[in-house]
Amino acid sequence: MDPQHIRNFSIIAHIDHGKSTLADRLLGLTGTVAARDMEAHSQVLDAMELEQERGVTIKASAVQMHWQAPDGEEYELNLIDTPGHVDFGYEVSRALAACEGAVLVVDATQGIEAQTLANLYLALEHDLEIIPVVNKIDLPTAQPEEIKLELAALLGGSLDEVVLVSAKEGTNVEAVLRAIVARVPPPSVPTGTDTPLRALIFDSHYDSYKGVIAYVRLQEGEVDGQTPLLMMATGTKTLPVEVGVFAPEMKPVRVLSGGEVGYVATGLKSVREARVGDTITSARNPAVQPLVGYQPAKPMVFASFYPAEADDFADLRDALEKLQLNDAALTFEPESSEALQFGFRCGFLGLFHMVIAQERLEREYAQDLIITAPSVAYELLLVNGEVREIHRPSDLPEPTLTVEVREPWMEVQVITPNDYLGAVMEIFRRKRGELLLTETLDTKRVLLTFEVPLAEMVVDLHDKLKSATRGYASMDYTFDGYRADDLVKVDILITGTPVDALALIVHRDLAYERGSALIRKMKEAIPRQLFEVPIQAAVGGKIVARVNVKALRKDVLSKCYGGDVSRKRKLLEKQKAGKKRMKMLGNVVIPQEAFLAALRLD
Amino acid sequence: MRRALYIHIPFCLRRCTYCDFNTYVGLLPLRAAYVEALEREAVLWAERSPELQVATLYFGGGTPSLLSPDSVARLVNVARVRFALPADAEVTLEANPGTVAEQQLRALRQAGVNRLSLGVQSSHREELALLGRIHSWAEAVSAVAAARRAGFANLSLDLIFGLPGQSLSRWMETMERVLELEPEHLSLYALKLEPDTPLARRVAAGELPAPDPDLAADMYARAGELLQDAGFWQYEISNWARGRAPAPEIWAVPPAGQSEQISAWVAQHNLIYWRNTSWLGWGAGAYSWFQGRRWSNPAHPRAYIAAVKSGELQRVAEECIPSALEMGETLMMGLRLAEGVTTHRFRARFGLELSTQYGDALSHFVKLGLLSWDAERLRLTRAGRLLGNQVFAAFLP
């Protein structure tokens, strides 16, 4: 395809503003997906079961469409979908690097939200042409003209550039295609026939037959299924299985050329050999310089995943390895804990990423998991001058060995109706947040910029914000930097033994409050045993709070006659099986829920 | 082998709020057809096992006192004629104090019933109302008097404790009042909230406080002390019989093989359950444990009647109990008894030693103070009585 007739673009939006519905419409309008298939399978791009259920896009995907524009010319339109959640901002950035334009969708009933801004700024960083679209104009509460003004003001453009659509009803969607063709610049491809291939891998997934499928944007040159390829960063050479495009399912083509978007089925067995961000070139006629790649995403939220049954450790490792093939940002390393035995310390981009990983492990890989409370990556300045990063609270050394303990801080932008301003401020105050900026967005809403420690965010900030504002506030966040503070380790002791998996790092001012809240939760979660079980919270080795789980006094069925034998026996068998799934700490039996108690701290 | 015969009577005038038994309200018109079906089931059994003999007979429910004395007489007679039930055998009938008149009791005594088990439950009006009982305390008192006049020498009373909101003193008041009735036998049951019962739903909805298990443990202990002083022997986790055990402590152990002679008032029928010997269950949803298999009849009275009529009484939830499981069940049931599980009975039955079979679990629970174990027998300790489930589970395969 002549690069002049190629348009590469993304759709960016705040969650639920209708990005996937618009994408579906574009696929239908261009005949990429037949209308009747659309009915059966709405939100074509969201292939994963989880994506469809949660209504969010988790992984970027790329679809090729062909459309005959009013000028009579046929265009190849490559829609590169972006994840809709802030944890995946890094993946958004990757997808945007493969585009020249972005369709910015805003809900006509909601207006600009926190992620609208965050995604817009990312797109502008990549010098993309922005096509503003106001969606859901069919809804009775829609205020298209007001939102149009907001958008024009935000982008500094003219009102005429804003396209008003109802993706659900199919109203005016073609205007979006026209705007893409007219305004998104074609890819710039150097002329000359023997330019060596350079293709940027912006995403990948693993296919058990074709190996790693690299999603590529060709900068220049050509790739076909016959020529050996070289991964420039890793030096891996491979003969690809095939090349193709997503239409939207994988469709092999003979050749992909400069400016195009598609896939290379590499045949490689590990994503480590064909990393996202690497440049693919020809092994016979290699390029000299790779394209500018990406910094690998750095996980900052950590939690331990343990198999519910110790025997399933190897299964969990296999499942994590497979998941990692499709989730480059996930990290994991084996660890052991006295209570939970053998498991993995996993790193995530954020809490949502963690929840998605957990659900995928449970559903797609049938793993039964115990997950510890999430923590963050801390940076330590030791007395010997060394700087060390730790990924679990129990690794925090004695206070005498550290000069500074630093934690990641985030810059958080919140858009909230004025009515909830006080509630939002209070939530952030309790989370050690600092208000940097208050901006008036319109007559009803303000944009607040806070700084807040990530550790305070990971527990329940998003839920708290949503419930305090009845769902009206939206937020987005970016990493701001590490800051030293008076951070201490809170140990939780059960019958006098510290339980690694329950240790916390918190600000000294909150240590007592958090420690006692956690042990109260533990008391609820630990069943009474045949003896009294003391649970203590200690700060720096000093006990600050204690509760006791009283000894069990009564556990017997008082009625048991001839007709009860089977039922009674089955009850005991169930009790016994339940106990088997619990964890032993010394002679104390601890159910899995106890480890989740820290997740639900109020 | 002493084998028990249980006959289930699944009719009630009203369902109690805590009850999850196989019982039905509004099916009284089925009574005649049901009794007929019971007689047919007897024939089916007799045809299959002509030599079968039973040692005890128990009418449970439901509310067996809703049967006419004549029906009861016919069924007792079937047991005597076809299954060699001895003339002096224990024949128990459960009765609701709200459904018995003296004349009826006389007729039941005449029919061969020699032990009455009365569901008294409480002596307090508000507690009886909470439980959804159809009778008052005064009716319970007069039912006992009527039973005595009708010639019943063996009376057992059921009581429930640990009710939502029940205080220790309220419970002990009931205990004191019940002792004045001078029963031969008492069953004290801690309330268990069964799923989907009105009482459980009210507790779940927060209308009623959840029963406090520690308070129930206190009630149990106090009642046990009172009964010991009143001359009762606790021979099972929830059962007491008038008469002294030879050793002075509450959880007394009679000499080996003599427990039947210690107190004439021990429930002979139930003893067969707890020794896990063998029983036949007739009627809707009744369980049988016979020749290594356990099963139940169809649960609904109509289904049961229809099945019997067809001449083929299909077995519901039939289980073949392999030896290892039978051992576990024998311990689960046997450890409920004061006599425990005797080493000689276990050896005679399974050809194995308790010590080789369960050595590790035994020493674990002995160390925890829940089991006592000597050459003669294995039994729960005083502390172990209320924690039986913790122990029993360990013996199940």
mmCIF file of N, CA and C in Angstrom, chain A residues 423-499:
data_model
loop_
_atom_site.group_PDB
_atom_site.id
_atom_site.type_symbol
_atom_site.label_atom_id
_atom_site.label_comp_id
_atom_site.label_asym_id
_atom_site.label_seq_id
_atom_site.Cartn_x
_atom_site.Cartn_y
_atom_site.Cartn_z
ATOM 1 N N ALA A 423 -15.237 16.283 50.749
ATOM 2 C CA ALA A 423 -15.081 14.839 50.970
ATOM 3 C C ALA A 423 -13.795 14.335 50.325
ATOM 4 N N VAL A 424 -13.518 14.842 49.125
ATOM 5 C CA VAL A 424 -12.308 14.412 48.417
ATOM 6 C C VAL A 424 -11.062 14.876 49.168
ATOM 7 N N MET A 425 -11.083 16.113 49.632
ATOM 8 C CA MET A 425 -9.926 16.632 50.369
ATOM 9 C C MET A 425 -9.671 15.797 51.623
ATOM 10 N N GLU A 426 -10.767 15.395 52.289
ATOM 11 C CA GLU A 426 -10.638 14.630 53.530
ATOM 12 C C GLU A 426 -10.019 13.252 53.258
ATOM 13 N N ILE A 427 -10.444 12.641 52.167
ATOM 14 C CA ILE A 427 -9.887 11.337 51.819
ATOM 15 C C ILE A 427 -8.374 11.454 51.605
ATOM 16 N N PHE A 428 -7.968 12.444 50.869
ATOM 17 C CA PHE A 428 -6.539 12.590 50.598
ATOM 18 C C PHE A 428 -5.767 12.995 51.846
ATOM 19 N N ARG A 429 -6.410 13.776 52.720
ATOM 20 C CA ARG A 429 -5.726 14.165 53.949
ATOM 21 C C ARG A 429 -5.420 12.912 54.772
ATOM 22 N N ARG A 430 -6.395 12.017 54.851
ATOM 23 C CA ARG A 430 -6.197 10.797 55.628
ATOM 24 C C ARG A 430 -5.184 9.855 54.979
ATOM 25 N N LYS A 431 -4.940 10.068 53.716
ATOM 26 C CA LYS A 431 -3.967 9.240 52.993
ATOM 27 C C LYS A 431 -2.626 9.956 52.881
ATOM 28 N N ARG A 432 -2.374 10.911 53.748
ATOM 29 C CA ARG A 432 -1.121 11.676 53.751
ATOM 30 C C ARG A 432 -0.938 12.459 52.454
ATOM 31 N N GLY A 433 -2.024 12.761 51.784
ATOM 32 C CA GLY A 433 -1.916 13.483 50.518
ATOM 33 C C GLY A 433 -1.705 14.959 50.730
ATOM 34 N N GLU A 434 -1.115 15.611 49.732
ATOM 35 C CA GLU A 434 -0.901 17.057 49.780
ATOM 36 C C GLU A 434 -1.541 17.661 48.546
ATOM 37 N N LEU A 435 -2.338 18.686 48.777
ATOM 38 C CA LEU A 435 -3.013 19.351 47.654
ATOM 39 C C LEU A 435 -2.059 20.348 47.017
ATOM 40 N N LEU A 436 -1.831 20.197 45.728
ATOM 41 C CA LEU A 436 -0.913 21.106 45.037
ATOM 42 C C LEU A 436 -1.653 22.240 44.354
ATOM 43 N N LEU A 437 -2.810 21.914 43.777
ATOM 44 C CA LEU A 437 -3.424 22.856 42.856
ATOM 45 C C LEU A 437 -4.933 22.629 42.818
ATOM 46 N N THR A 438 -5.693 23.710 42.781
ATOM 47 C CA THR A 438 -7.135 23.617 42.546
ATOM 48 C C THR A 438 -7.459 24.461 41.324
ATOM 49 N N GLU A 439 -8.054 23.855 40.310
ATOM 50 C CA GLU A 439 -8.406 24.618 39.111
ATOM 51 C C GLU A 439 -9.889 24.451 38.855
ATOM 52 N N THR A 440 -10.517 25.512 38.460
ATOM 53 C CA THR A 440 -11.934 25.430 38.139
ATOM 54 C C THR A 440 -12.062 24.965 36.694
ATOM 55 N N LEU A 441 -12.820 23.894 36.509
ATOM 56 C CA LEU A 441 -12.928 23.319 35.179
ATOM 57 C C LEU A 441 -14.110 23.943 34.443
ATOM 58 N N ASP A 442 -15.238 24.012 35.154
ATOM 59 C CA ASP A 442 -16.419 24.700 34.630
ATOM 60 C C ASP A 442 -17.200 25.157 35.851
ATOM 61 N N THR A 443 -18.460 25.468 35.692
ATOM 62 C CA THR A 443 -19.187 26.004 36.839
ATOM 63 C C THR A 443 -19.445 24.954 37.904
ATOM 64 N N LYS A 444 -19.395 23.691 37.498
ATOM 65 C CA LYS A 444 -19.772 22.653 38.448
ATOM 66 C C LYS A 444 -18.615 21.815 38.950
ATOM 67 N N ARG A 445 -17.508 21.834 38.238
ATOM 68 C CA ARG A 445 -16.449 20.884 38.585
ATOM 69 C C ARG A 445 -15.092 21.542 38.770
ATOM 70 N N VAL A 446 -14.293 20.890 39.628
ATOM 71 C CA VAL A 446 -12.919 21.359 39.828
ATOM 72 C C VAL A 446 -11.939 20.244 39.503
ATOM 73 N N LEU A 447 -10.756 20.658 39.126
ATOM 74 C CA LEU A 447 -9.648 19.729 38.897
ATOM 75 C C LEU A 447 -8.662 19.933 40.034
ATOM 76 N N LEU A 448 -8.460 18.882 40.818
ATOM 77 C CA LEU A 448 -7.549 18.967 41.955
ATOM 78 C C LEU A 448 -6.296 18.166 41.636
ATOM 79 N N THR A 449 -5.167 18.705 41.985
ATOM 80 C CA THR A 449 -3.931 17.954 41.817
ATOM 81 C C THR A 449 -3.334 17.710 43.196
ATOM 82 N N PHE A 450 -3.164 16.429 43.519
ATOM 83 C CA PHE A 450 -2.594 16.049 44.808
ATOM 84 C C PHE A 450 -1.270 15.332 44.593
ATOM 85 N N GLU A 451 -0.499 15.304 45.650
ATOM 86 C CA GLU A 451 0.589 14.328 45.711
ATOM 87 C C GLU A 451 0.270 13.401 46.878
ATOM 88 N N VAL A 452 0.460 12.119 46.638
ATOM 89 C CA VAL A 452 0.086 11.155 47.675
ATOM 90 C C VAL A 452 1.014 9.945 47.565
ATOM 91 N N PRO A 453 1.390 9.349 48.700
ATOM 92 C CA PRO A 453 2.256 8.164 48.621
ATOM 93 C C PRO A 453 1.500 7.007 47.957
ATOM 94 N N LEU A 454 2.198 6.309 47.075
ATOM 95 C CA LEU A 454 1.569 5.179 46.377
ATOM 96 C C LEU A 454 1.066 4.129 47.376
ATOM 97 N N ALA A 455 1.833 3.952 48.452
ATOM 98 C CA ALA A 455 1.456 2.932 49.438
ATOM 99 C C ALA A 455 0.066 3.215 50.018
ATOM 100 N N GLU A 456 -0.271 4.495 50.131
ATOM 101 C CA GLU A 456 -1.584 4.855 50.667
ATOM 102 C C GLU A 456 -2.659 4.669 49.602
ATOM 103 N N MET A 457 -2.237 4.773 48.337
ATOM 104 C CA MET A 457 -3.202 4.648 47.251
ATOM 105 C C MET A 457 -3.615 3.210 47.007
ATOM 106 N N VAL A 458 -2.653 2.272 47.202
ATOM 107 C CA VAL A 458 -2.913 0.912 46.728
ATOM 108 C C VAL A 458 -4.003 0.209 47.512
ATOM 109 N N VAL A 459 -4.248 0.641 48.721
ATOM 110 C CA VAL A 459 -5.227 -0.115 49.479
ATOM 111 C C VAL A 459 -6.649 0.123 48.949
ATOM 112 N N ASP A 460 -7.132 1.318 49.026
ATOM 113 C CA ASP A 460 -8.532 1.494 48.633
ATOM 114 C C ASP A 460 -8.867 2.905 48.192
ATOM 115 N N LEU A 461 -7.880 3.664 47.767
ATOM 116 C CA LEU A 461 -8.134 5.065 47.438
ATOM 117 C C LEU A 461 -9.231 5.223 46.384
ATOM 118 N N HIS A 462 -9.124 4.416 45.337
ATOM 119 C CA HIS A 462 -10.073 4.567 44.238
ATOM 120 C C HIS A 462 -11.504 4.283 44.698
ATOM 121 N N ASP A 463 -11.662 3.189 45.467
ATOM 122 C CA ASP A 463 -12.996 2.837 45.977
ATOM 123 C C ASP A 463 -13.548 3.944 46.879
ATOM 124 N N LYS A 464 -12.676 4.445 47.751
ATOM 125 C CA LYS A 464 -13.108 5.488 48.687
ATOM 126 C C LYS A 464 -13.564 6.732 47.934
ATOM 127 N N LEU A 465 -12.790 7.074 46.916
ATOM 128 C CA LEU A 465 -13.105 8.269 46.137
ATOM 129 C C LEU A 465 -14.449 8.097 45.436
ATOM 130 N N LYS A 466 -14.631 6.925 44.852
ATOM 131 C CA LYS A 466 -15.867 6.679 44.123
ATOM 132 C C LYS A 466 -17.059 6.706 45.069
ATOM 133 N N SER A 467 -16.919 6.086 46.255
ATOM 134 C CA SER A 467 -18.089 6.022 47.125
ATOM 135 C C SER A 467 -18.357 7.382 47.753
ATOM 136 N N ALA A 468 -17.311 8.162 48.024
ATOM 137 C CA ALA A 468 -17.530 9.470 48.646
ATOM 138 C C ALA A 468 -18.171 10.455 47.670
ATOM 139 N N THR A 469 -18.015 10.209 46.378
ATOM 140 C CA THR A 469 -18.535 11.167 45.398
ATOM 141 C C THR A 469 -19.651 10.541 44.566
ATOM 142 N N ARG A 470 -20.194 9.446 45.059
ATOM 143 C CA ARG A 470 -21.249 8.702 44.355
ATOM 144 C C ARG A 470 -20.864 8.403 42.917
ATOM 145 N N GLY A 471 -19.598 8.140 42.732
ATOM 146 C CA GLY A 471 -19.133 7.756 41.397
ATOM 147 C C GLY A 471 -18.842 8.930 40.474
ATOM 148 N N TYR A 472 -19.047 10.167 40.952
ATOM 149 C CA TYR A 472 -18.890 11.309 40.046
ATOM 150 C C TYR A 472 -17.443 11.742 39.834
ATOM 151 N N ALA A 473 -16.573 11.447 40.802
ATOM 152 C CA ALA A 473 -15.185 11.898 40.642
ATOM 153 C C ALA A 473 -14.428 10.918 39.751
ATOM 154 N N SER A 474 -13.464 11.429 39.025
ATOM 155 C CA SER A 474 -12.587 10.551 38.267
ATOM 156 C C SER A 474 -11.159 10.916 38.628
ATOM 157 N N MET A 475 -10.276 9.947 38.477
ATOM 158 C CA MET A 475 -8.894 10.264 38.815
ATOM 159 C C MET A 475 -7.909 9.605 37.874
ATOM 160 N N ASP A 476 -6.745 10.176 37.843
ATOM 161 C CA ASP A 476 -5.657 9.633 37.058
ATOM 162 C C ASP A 476 -4.384 9.950 37.813
ATOM 163 N N TYR A 477 -3.339 9.149 37.571
ATOM 164 C CA TYR A 477 -2.136 9.396 38.348
ATOM 165 C C TYR A 477 -0.891 9.053 37.547
ATOM 166 N N THR A 478 0.176 9.711 37.926
ATOM 167 C CA THR A 478 1.465 9.387 37.323
ATOM 168 C C THR A 478 2.501 9.370 38.436
ATOM 169 N N PHE A 479 3.557 8.648 38.197
ATOM 170 C CA PHE A 479 4.627 8.543 39.180
ATOM 171 C C PHE A 479 5.350 9.881 39.271
ATOM 172 N N ASP A 480 5.589 10.315 40.484
ATOM 173 C CA ASP A 480 6.203 11.613 40.680
ATOM 174 C C ASP A 480 7.653 11.488 41.126
ATOM 175 N N GLY A 481 7.946 10.565 42.041
ATOM 176 C CA GLY A 481 9.326 10.401 42.495
ATOM 177 C C GLY A 481 9.363 9.739 43.854
ATOM 178 N N TYR A 482 10.558 9.400 44.307
ATOM 179 C CA TYR A 482 10.733 8.800 45.625
ATOM 180 C C TYR A 482 10.981 9.892 46.649
ATOM 181 N N ARG A 483 10.388 9.728 47.820
ATOM 182 C CA ARG A 483 10.611 10.695 48.894
ATOM 183 C C ARG A 483 10.904 9.955 50.183
ATOM 184 N N ALA A 484 11.846 10.494 50.936
ATOM 185 C CA ALA A 484 12.156 9.909 52.241
ATOM 186 C C ALA A 484 11.118 10.382 53.246
ATOM 187 N N ASP A 485 10.778 9.498 54.190
ATOM 188 C CA ASP A 485 9.858 9.903 55.252
ATOM 189 C C ASP A 485 10.113 9.025 56.464
ATOM 190 N N ASP A 486 9.392 9.297 57.542
ATOM 191 C CA ASP A 486 9.597 8.528 58.770
ATOM 192 C C ASP A 486 8.783 7.248 58.679
ATOM 193 N N LEU A 487 9.319 6.288 57.937
ATOM 194 C CA LEU A 487 8.581 5.057 57.675
ATOM 195 C C LEU A 487 9.091 3.937 58.579
ATOM 196 N N VAL A 488 8.161 3.202 59.156
ATOM 197 C CA VAL A 488 8.548 2.118 60.064
ATOM 198 C C VAL A 488 7.838 0.834 59.668
ATOM 199 N N LYS A 489 8.431 -0.254 60.116
ATOM 200 C CA LYS A 489 7.826 -1.554 59.841
ATOM 201 C C LYS A 489 6.914 -1.940 61.000
ATOM 202 N N VAL A 490 5.708 -2.378 60.670
ATOM 203 C CA VAL A 490 4.805 -2.929 61.678
ATOM 204 C C VAL A 490 4.809 -4.445 61.486
ATOM 205 N N ASP A 491 5.251 -5.154 62.523
ATOM 206 C CA ASP A 491 5.225 -6.617 62.462
ATOM 207 C C ASP A 491 3.962 -7.129 63.116
ATOM 208 N N ILE A 492 3.407 -8.174 62.547
ATOM 209 C CA ILE A 492 2.259 -8.818 63.164
ATOM 210 C C ILE A 492 2.748 -10.168 63.704
ATOM 211 N N LEU A 493 2.517 -10.380 64.989
ATOM 212 C CA LEU A 493 2.979 -11.618 65.618
ATOM 213 C C LEU A 493 1.786 -12.479 66.004
ATOM 214 N N ILE A 494 1.883 -13.734 65.648
ATOM 215 C CA ILE A 494 0.845 -14.682 66.066
ATOM 216 C C ILE A 494 1.493 -15.677 67.002
ATOM 217 N N THR A 495 0.931 -15.837 68.185
ATOM 218 C CA THR A 495 1.566 -16.563 69.298
ATOM 219 C C THR A 495 3.060 -16.241 69.365
ATOM 220 N N GLY A 496 3.371 -14.975 69.271
ATOM 221 C CA GLY A 496 4.742 -14.523 69.495
ATOM 222 C C GLY A 496 5.664 -14.613 68.295
ATOM 223 N N THR A 497 5.191 -15.200 67.182
ATOM 224 C CA THR A 497 6.044 -15.343 66.002
ATOM 225 C C THR A 497 5.645 -14.326 64.937
ATOM 226 N N PRO A 498 6.606 -13.512 64.465
ATOM 227 C CA PRO A 498 6.255 -12.554 63.403
ATOM 228 C C PRO A 498 5.874 -13.295 62.121
ATOM 229 N N VAL A 499 4.827 -12.830 61.468
ATOM 230 C CA VAL A 499 4.384 -13.435 60.214
ATOM 231 C C VAL A 499 4.798 -12.512 59.072
#
